[in-house]
């Protein structure tokens, strides 16, 4: 039996939670900002090749978050402030935000742009970021804003500059790990905002982010942007969400007016594509097997079907009796057309 003297001198360990005190997920649901995309105390990465409009997309998200607006059909659950750390092209970021707000008739949004070079490889840089967040939030609670707001979303643009500023190498997992550790320290102190990182894909865009693959394991959600004129944002990794296409969008040129030479002052922003809007009332062309398997999945409702159960129901309907590949081909076709999503071997029909 432990004596009182020993108990008194024993140093305290890390905090813990007993199993009996862990709440059911329905009692402690994730706190979303934009439902299914941005959640408190999480980190997302938005990557794409040059010209993929990834920064324009996140500027659009910032305006939606700060104004309490839904975003690409995803519900805004918590209107909150946004801090945009523009490590490059800060003036372009400002113009985009102004253009987006103007097209939506919005003013006095709780958004702050920080045009600074940050070195988050070193822990001592965390203090500077925390001081900046505190200064911005003090302004958000000032008389210039109708609704007092914390900074619930912090954007870093770009990931490459965030690493390079401290002499780090994006190809080195240890340098990426150091930054993620410091980002977690920032979240711990500030109450768990969502951190969104904007980055580049490598030479082969379909192979994910440029540099070390450590970023894939460190973020809660990885969104890859690809496409030519029409861009598609797809979840390529998520801790607790299905992978697959999120939405599509395209570039839109906004004109502020004319300069002293009579030339238009413009900036590229984004807008949903006509194809996406039209597709809401139109189903893609399906093969007979795909139609049958989609119907089976829709009948399962929100619970969806495990792959094995879906296969069994499809075989009862006569699919896959002669060619087993008919099952996998139909599933792959439905997923490619954005009609079915899979997460941890469970499939759900996309609405």
Short mmCIF file of C-alpha atoms in Angstrom, two decimals:
data_model
loop_
_atom_site.label_atom_id
_atom_site.label_comp_id
_atom_site.label_asym_id
_atom_site.label_seq_id
_atom_site.Cartn_x
_atom_site.Cartn_y
_atom_site.Cartn_z
CA UNK A 1 0.00 0.00 0.00
CA UNK A 2 1.35 3.41 -0.96
CA UNK A 3 2.23 5.64 1.98
CA UNK A 4 0.93 9.23 2.17
CA UNK A 5 4.48 10.62 2.08
CA UNK A 6 5.25 8.96 -1.26
CA UNK A 7 1.92 10.06 -2.73
CA UNK A 8 2.61 13.66 -1.76
CA UNK A 9 6.01 13.82 -3.47
CA UNK A 10 5.01 11.89 -6.62
CA UNK A 11 4.90 14.30 -9.61
CA UNK A 12 1.66 14.60 -11.53
CA UNK A 13 1.40 12.84 -14.89
CA UNK A 14 -0.66 13.72 -17.96
CA UNK A 15 -4.38 14.19 -17.65
CA UNK A 16 -6.60 11.25 -18.52
CA UNK A 17 -10.24 10.26 -18.90
CA UNK A 18 -11.71 7.01 -17.62
CA UNK A 19 -13.71 4.90 -20.05
CA UNK A 20 -16.83 5.29 -17.94
CA UNK A 21 -16.70 9.05 -18.43
CA UNK A 22 -16.32 8.99 -22.23
CA UNK A 23 -19.51 10.27 -23.82
CA UNK A 24 -21.35 8.64 -26.68
CA UNK A 25 -20.75 10.37 -30.05
CA UNK A 26 -24.42 11.40 -30.17
CA UNK A 27 -23.89 13.26 -26.88
CA UNK A 28 -20.62 14.85 -27.96
CA UNK A 29 -21.13 15.47 -31.66
CA UNK A 30 -18.39 17.19 -33.64
CA UNK A 31 -18.75 20.96 -33.61
CA UNK A 32 -19.00 22.01 -37.24
CA UNK A 33 -18.44 25.45 -38.71
CA UNK A 34 -19.38 24.44 -42.25
CA UNK A 35 -21.13 21.06 -41.95
CA UNK A 36 -19.04 18.20 -43.26
CA UNK A 37 -16.04 20.37 -44.21
CA UNK A 38 -14.77 22.75 -41.52
CA UNK A 39 -14.95 21.64 -37.89
CA UNK A 40 -13.45 23.11 -34.72
CA UNK A 41 -10.15 21.67 -33.49
CA UNK A 42 -9.35 20.07 -36.86
CA UNK A 43 -6.86 20.71 -39.63
CA UNK A 44 -7.58 20.52 -43.33
CA UNK A 45 -5.25 20.79 -46.32
CA UNK A 46 -6.40 22.12 -49.69
CA UNK A 47 -3.95 21.21 -52.42
CA UNK A 48 -3.80 21.59 -56.18
CA UNK A 49 -1.50 22.47 -59.06
CA UNK A 50 -0.77 26.09 -60.06
CA UNK A 51 -3.87 27.77 -61.45
CA UNK A 52 -6.30 25.45 -59.64
CA UNK A 53 -7.92 28.42 -57.82
CA UNK A 54 -7.20 26.89 -54.42
CA UNK A 55 -6.52 30.27 -52.78
CA UNK A 56 -9.58 31.78 -54.45
CA UNK A 57 -11.64 28.86 -53.12
CA UNK A 58 -10.46 29.39 -49.53
CA UNK A 59 -11.07 33.13 -49.80
CA UNK A 60 -14.64 32.29 -50.82
CA UNK A 61 -14.89 29.94 -47.83
CA UNK A 62 -13.61 32.69 -45.52
CA UNK A 63 -16.40 35.05 -46.60
CA UNK A 64 -19.04 32.34 -46.16
CA UNK A 65 -17.76 31.42 -42.70
CA UNK A 66 -17.51 35.02 -41.51
CA UNK A 67 -20.94 35.98 -42.86
CA UNK A 68 -22.76 32.90 -41.57
CA UNK A 69 -23.63 31.79 -45.11
CA UNK A 70 -23.93 28.23 -46.40
CA UNK A 71 -21.13 27.14 -48.73
CA UNK A 72 -21.71 24.99 -51.85
CA UNK A 73 -24.84 23.60 -50.23
CA UNK A 74 -23.09 22.77 -46.94
CA UNK A 75 -24.80 24.34 -43.95
CA UNK A 76 -23.09 27.06 -41.92
CA UNK A 77 -23.43 25.89 -38.31
CA UNK A 78 -21.34 28.55 -36.56
CA UNK A 79 -20.65 32.01 -37.86
CA UNK A 80 -17.14 32.88 -36.74
CA UNK A 81 -14.17 35.11 -37.48
CA UNK A 82 -11.38 34.19 -39.88
CA UNK A 83 -7.67 35.05 -39.82
CA UNK A 84 -5.95 34.65 -43.18
CA UNK A 85 -2.16 34.43 -42.88
CA UNK A 86 -1.08 35.45 -46.39
CA UNK A 87 2.54 34.37 -46.60
CA UNK A 88 2.52 35.35 -50.27
CA UNK A 89 0.46 37.64 -52.53
CA UNK A 90 -1.31 39.37 -49.63
CA UNK A 91 -2.58 42.12 -51.92
CA UNK A 92 -4.24 39.52 -54.15
CA UNK A 93 -5.89 37.99 -51.08
CA UNK A 94 -7.26 41.39 -50.04
CA UNK A 95 -8.67 42.09 -53.51
CA UNK A 96 -10.31 38.67 -53.67
CA UNK A 97 -11.98 39.08 -50.30
CA UNK A 98 -13.27 42.53 -51.27
CA UNK A 99 -14.56 41.23 -54.61
CA UNK A 100 -16.35 38.24 -53.06
CA UNK A 101 -17.94 40.38 -50.34
CA UNK A 102 -19.06 42.96 -52.90
CA UNK A 103 -20.74 40.36 -55.11
CA UNK A 104 -22.69 39.16 -52.06
CA UNK A 105 -23.50 42.64 -50.75
CA UNK A 106 -21.56 42.11 -47.53
CA UNK A 107 -19.66 44.58 -45.35
CA UNK A 108 -17.73 44.63 -42.05
CA UNK A 109 -16.91 40.95 -42.03
CA UNK A 110 -14.83 39.55 -39.13
CA UNK A 111 -11.90 38.67 -41.41
CA UNK A 112 -8.30 39.74 -40.88
CA UNK A 113 -5.45 39.41 -43.39
CA UNK A 114 -1.97 39.01 -41.90
CA UNK A 115 0.72 39.76 -44.54
CA UNK A 116 3.61 38.18 -42.67
CA UNK A 117 6.40 35.67 -43.17
CA UNK A 118 5.93 33.04 -40.47
CA UNK A 119 8.48 30.58 -39.15
CA UNK A 120 6.48 27.86 -37.44
CA UNK A 121 9.29 25.31 -37.52
CA UNK A 122 10.54 26.81 -34.25
CA UNK A 123 8.37 26.73 -31.09
CA UNK A 124 9.23 30.34 -30.16
CA UNK A 125 7.26 31.53 -33.19
CA UNK A 126 4.07 30.21 -31.59
CA UNK A 127 3.99 33.16 -29.18
CA UNK A 128 3.94 35.65 -32.06
CA UNK A 129 1.04 33.87 -33.72
CA UNK A 130 -0.89 33.67 -30.44
CA UNK A 131 -0.36 37.40 -29.85
CA UNK A 132 -1.63 38.12 -33.37
CA UNK A 133 -4.75 36.02 -32.81
CA UNK A 134 -5.43 37.81 -29.52
CA UNK A 135 -5.00 41.23 -31.17
CA UNK A 136 -7.35 40.32 -34.02
CA UNK A 137 -10.02 38.91 -31.72
CA UNK A 138 -9.90 42.10 -29.66
CA UNK A 139 -10.83 43.97 -32.85
CA UNK A 140 -13.58 41.47 -33.70
CA UNK A 141 -15.18 42.23 -30.33
CA UNK A 142 -14.90 45.98 -30.93
CA UNK A 143 -17.58 48.48 -32.02
CA UNK A 144 -16.90 48.01 -35.75
CA UNK A 145 -18.57 44.60 -35.86
CA UNK A 146 -22.25 43.83 -35.36
CA UNK A 147 -21.58 40.38 -33.91
CA UNK A 148 -18.68 39.76 -31.53
CA UNK A 149 -16.60 36.84 -32.77
CA UNK A 150 -13.61 34.69 -31.97
CA UNK A 151 -11.32 33.55 -34.75
CA UNK A 152 -12.73 30.09 -35.37
CA UNK A 153 -10.84 29.51 -38.63
CA UNK A 154 -7.17 30.22 -39.35
CA UNK A 155 -5.88 29.93 -42.92
CA UNK A 156 -2.20 29.60 -43.86
CA UNK A 157 -1.38 30.32 -47.50
CA UNK A 158 0.85 28.56 -48.51
CA UNK A 159 2.12 25.44 -46.74
CA UNK A 160 5.40 25.57 -48.71
CA UNK A 161 6.15 29.13 -47.53
CA UNK A 162 5.23 28.19 -43.95
CA UNK A 163 7.99 25.57 -44.00
CA UNK A 164 10.56 27.50 -46.03
CA UNK A 165 10.33 30.61 -43.83
CA UNK A 166 12.11 28.75 -41.04
CA UNK A 167 14.64 27.07 -43.28
CA UNK A 168 12.61 23.87 -43.31
CA UNK A 169 12.31 21.41 -46.17
CA UNK A 170 8.85 20.27 -47.26
CA UNK A 171 10.40 16.98 -48.35
CA UNK A 172 11.43 16.24 -44.76
CA UNK A 173 8.84 14.64 -42.48
CA UNK A 174 10.63 16.03 -39.39
CA UNK A 175 10.16 19.62 -40.55
CA UNK A 176 6.49 19.05 -41.34
CA UNK A 177 6.09 17.32 -37.98
CA UNK A 178 7.57 20.30 -36.16
CA UNK A 179 5.05 22.65 -37.75
CA UNK A 180 2.10 20.39 -37.00
CA UNK A 181 3.22 20.17 -33.38
CA UNK A 182 3.27 23.98 -33.18
CA UNK A 183 -0.10 24.26 -34.91
CA UNK A 184 -1.51 21.94 -32.26
CA UNK A 185 -0.01 24.15 -29.53
CA UNK A 186 -1.78 27.13 -31.09
CA UNK A 187 -5.08 25.25 -31.20
CA UNK A 188 -4.70 24.09 -27.60
CA UNK A 189 -4.20 27.64 -26.31
CA UNK A 190 -6.89 29.30 -28.45
CA UNK A 191 -9.68 26.82 -27.80
CA UNK A 192 -9.39 24.69 -30.92
CA UNK A 193 -10.01 26.71 -34.09
CA UNK A 194 -10.02 25.04 -37.48
CA UNK A 195 -6.70 25.37 -39.29
CA UNK A 196 -6.81 25.29 -43.10
CA UNK A 197 -3.57 24.86 -45.05
CA UNK A 198 -3.26 25.74 -48.73
CA UNK A 199 -0.62 23.74 -50.61
CA UNK A 200 0.61 22.41 -53.92
CA UNK A 201 0.40 19.01 -55.52
CA UNK A 202 3.54 17.44 -56.95
CA UNK A 203 4.47 16.93 -60.60
CA UNK A 204 1.90 14.13 -60.72
CA UNK A 205 -1.19 15.79 -59.26
CA UNK A 206 -2.97 12.50 -58.63
CA UNK A 207 -0.24 11.46 -56.19
CA UNK A 208 -1.24 14.09 -53.64
CA UNK A 209 0.59 16.96 -51.92
CA UNK A 210 4.07 18.01 -52.93
CA UNK A 211 6.89 16.99 -50.60
CA UNK A 212 6.77 14.55 -47.72
CA UNK A 213 3.65 12.44 -47.46
CA UNK A 214 3.59 13.14 -43.71
CA UNK A 215 1.01 15.86 -44.27
CA UNK A 216 -1.52 13.23 -45.35
CA UNK A 217 -1.32 11.55 -41.97
CA UNK A 218 -1.29 14.79 -39.97
CA UNK A 219 -4.40 16.48 -41.36
CA UNK A 220 -7.97 15.51 -40.54
CA UNK A 221 -9.11 16.16 -44.10
CA UNK A 222 -7.20 16.41 -47.38
CA UNK A 223 -8.99 18.06 -50.30
CA UNK A 224 -7.43 17.84 -53.76
CA UNK A 225 -8.43 20.27 -56.50
CA UNK A 226 -8.06 19.34 -60.16
CA UNK A 227 -9.57 20.05 -63.55
CA UNK A 228 -9.04 22.49 -66.39
CA UNK A 229 -11.81 25.04 -66.95
CA UNK A 230 -14.09 23.26 -64.48
CA UNK A 231 -12.38 22.55 -61.16
CA UNK A 232 -13.48 19.77 -58.83
CA UNK A 233 -12.65 19.66 -55.12
CA UNK A 234 -12.52 16.06 -53.86
CA UNK A 235 -11.92 14.61 -50.41
CA UNK A 236 -8.97 12.27 -50.86
CA UNK A 237 -8.45 11.56 -47.18
CA UNK A 238 -10.61 12.12 -44.10
CA UNK A 239 -10.68 10.73 -40.58
CA UNK A 240 -14.46 10.39 -40.35
CA UNK A 241 -15.99 11.41 -43.66
CA UNK A 242 -16.47 9.59 -46.95
CA UNK A 243 -13.99 10.18 -49.76
CA UNK A 244 -15.12 11.49 -53.13
CA UNK A 245 -16.08 14.68 -54.99
CA UNK A 246 -17.32 17.59 -52.87
CA UNK A 247 -18.31 20.14 -55.52
CA UNK A 248 -17.19 21.79 -58.75
CA UNK A 249 -16.52 25.43 -59.55
CA UNK A 250 -14.94 27.71 -62.12
CA UNK A 251 -13.18 31.04 -62.36
CA UNK A 252 -15.15 34.27 -62.49
CA UNK A 253 -13.56 37.63 -63.27
CA UNK A 254 -14.65 40.49 -61.03
CA UNK A 255 -14.10 44.07 -62.21
CA UNK A 256 -13.58 46.83 -59.63
CA UNK A 257 -13.44 49.65 -62.15
CA UNK A 258 -10.83 51.32 -64.36
CA UNK A 259 -7.28 52.42 -63.62
CA UNK A 260 -5.70 55.71 -64.70
CA UNK A 261 -5.11 54.28 -68.19
CA UNK A 262 -8.71 53.22 -68.62
CA UNK A 263 -7.91 49.51 -68.20
CA UNK A 264 -10.14 47.28 -66.08
CA UNK A 265 -8.98 46.43 -62.56
CA UNK A 266 -9.84 42.76 -62.18
CA UNK A 267 -9.39 39.77 -59.91
CA UNK A 268 -10.33 36.11 -60.29
CA UNK A 269 -12.86 34.72 -57.84
CA UNK A 270 -14.90 31.51 -58.06
CA UNK A 271 -18.49 30.47 -58.66
CA UNK A 272 -20.36 27.13 -58.80
CA UNK A 273 -20.47 25.66 -62.28
CA UNK A 274 -23.58 25.55 -64.44
CA UNK A 275 -23.01 21.81 -64.72
CA UNK A 276 -23.31 21.39 -60.96
CA UNK A 277 -26.46 23.51 -60.77
CA UNK A 278 -28.08 21.66 -63.66
CA UNK A 279 -27.12 18.24 -62.35
CA UNK A 280 -29.21 18.73 -59.22
CA UNK A 281 -32.27 17.80 -61.26
CA UNK A 282 -30.58 15.39 -63.66
CA UNK A 283 -29.12 11.93 -63.02
CA UNK A 284 -26.13 10.76 -65.06
CA UNK A 285 -26.69 7.99 -67.59
CA UNK A 286 -26.46 4.61 -65.89
CA UNK A 287 -26.10 1.03 -67.04
CA UNK A 288 -28.83 -1.45 -65.98
CA UNK A 289 -26.50 -2.92 -63.32
CA UNK A 290 -25.66 0.54 -61.98
CA UNK A 291 -29.35 1.49 -61.77
CA UNK A 292 -30.16 -1.67 -59.83
CA UNK A 293 -27.26 -1.32 -57.42
CA UNK A 294 -28.00 2.37 -56.83
CA UNK A 295 -31.62 1.52 -56.02
CA UNK A 296 -30.46 -1.09 -53.49
CA UNK A 297 -28.19 1.48 -51.87
CA UNK A 298 -30.90 4.14 -51.76
CA UNK A 299 -33.30 1.69 -50.15
CA UNK A 300 -30.76 1.15 -47.34
CA UNK A 301 -31.18 4.79 -46.31
CA UNK A 302 -28.70 6.68 -44.15
CA UNK A 303 -27.28 3.46 -42.68
CA UNK A 304 -25.92 2.46 -46.08
CA UNK A 305 -24.54 -0.99 -46.82
CA UNK A 306 -21.29 -2.79 -46.17
CA UNK A 307 -19.64 -4.02 -49.36
CA UNK A 308 -20.42 -7.67 -48.60
CA UNK A 309 -24.08 -6.93 -47.87
CA UNK A 310 -24.41 -4.83 -51.02
CA UNK A 311 -22.86 -7.65 -53.06
CA UNK A 312 -25.29 -10.17 -51.58
CA UNK A 313 -28.33 -8.03 -52.40
CA UNK A 314 -27.03 -7.42 -55.91
CA UNK A 315 -26.53 -11.16 -56.50
CA UNK A 316 -30.13 -11.75 -55.40
CA UNK A 317 -31.08 -9.28 -58.13
CA UNK A 318 -29.06 -11.27 -60.66
CA UNK A 319 -25.90 -9.15 -60.82
CA UNK A 320 -22.53 -10.89 -60.67
CA UNK A 321 -23.80 -14.43 -61.14
CA UNK A 322 -21.75 -15.02 -64.27
CA UNK A 323 -19.15 -12.26 -64.00
CA UNK A 324 -17.98 -11.31 -60.53
CA UNK A 325 -16.43 -8.18 -62.03
CA UNK A 326 -19.94 -6.87 -62.78
CA UNK A 327 -20.27 -6.00 -59.09
CA UNK A 328 -16.98 -4.10 -58.82
CA UNK A 329 -17.54 -2.40 -62.19
CA UNK A 330 -20.98 -1.14 -61.13
CA UNK A 331 -19.69 0.12 -57.77
CA UNK A 332 -16.75 1.89 -59.39
CA UNK A 333 -19.06 3.47 -61.96
CA UNK A 334 -21.44 4.83 -59.32
CA UNK A 335 -18.54 6.23 -57.31
CA UNK A 336 -16.98 7.88 -60.38
CA UNK A 337 -20.33 9.53 -61.22
CA UNK A 338 -20.63 10.91 -57.70
CA UNK A 339 -23.67 8.77 -56.84
CA UNK A 340 -22.08 6.57 -54.18
CA UNK A 341 -19.46 7.13 -51.49
CA UNK A 342 -17.43 4.63 -49.51
CA UNK A 343 -15.89 4.98 -46.06
CA UNK A 344 -14.31 2.09 -44.17
CA UNK A 345 -16.05 -0.44 -46.45
CA UNK A 346 -19.51 1.09 -45.88
CA UNK A 347 -21.31 2.60 -48.89
CA UNK A 348 -23.90 5.36 -48.95
CA UNK A 349 -25.91 6.87 -51.78
CA UNK A 350 -25.09 10.51 -52.48
CA UNK A 351 -28.05 12.84 -52.36
#
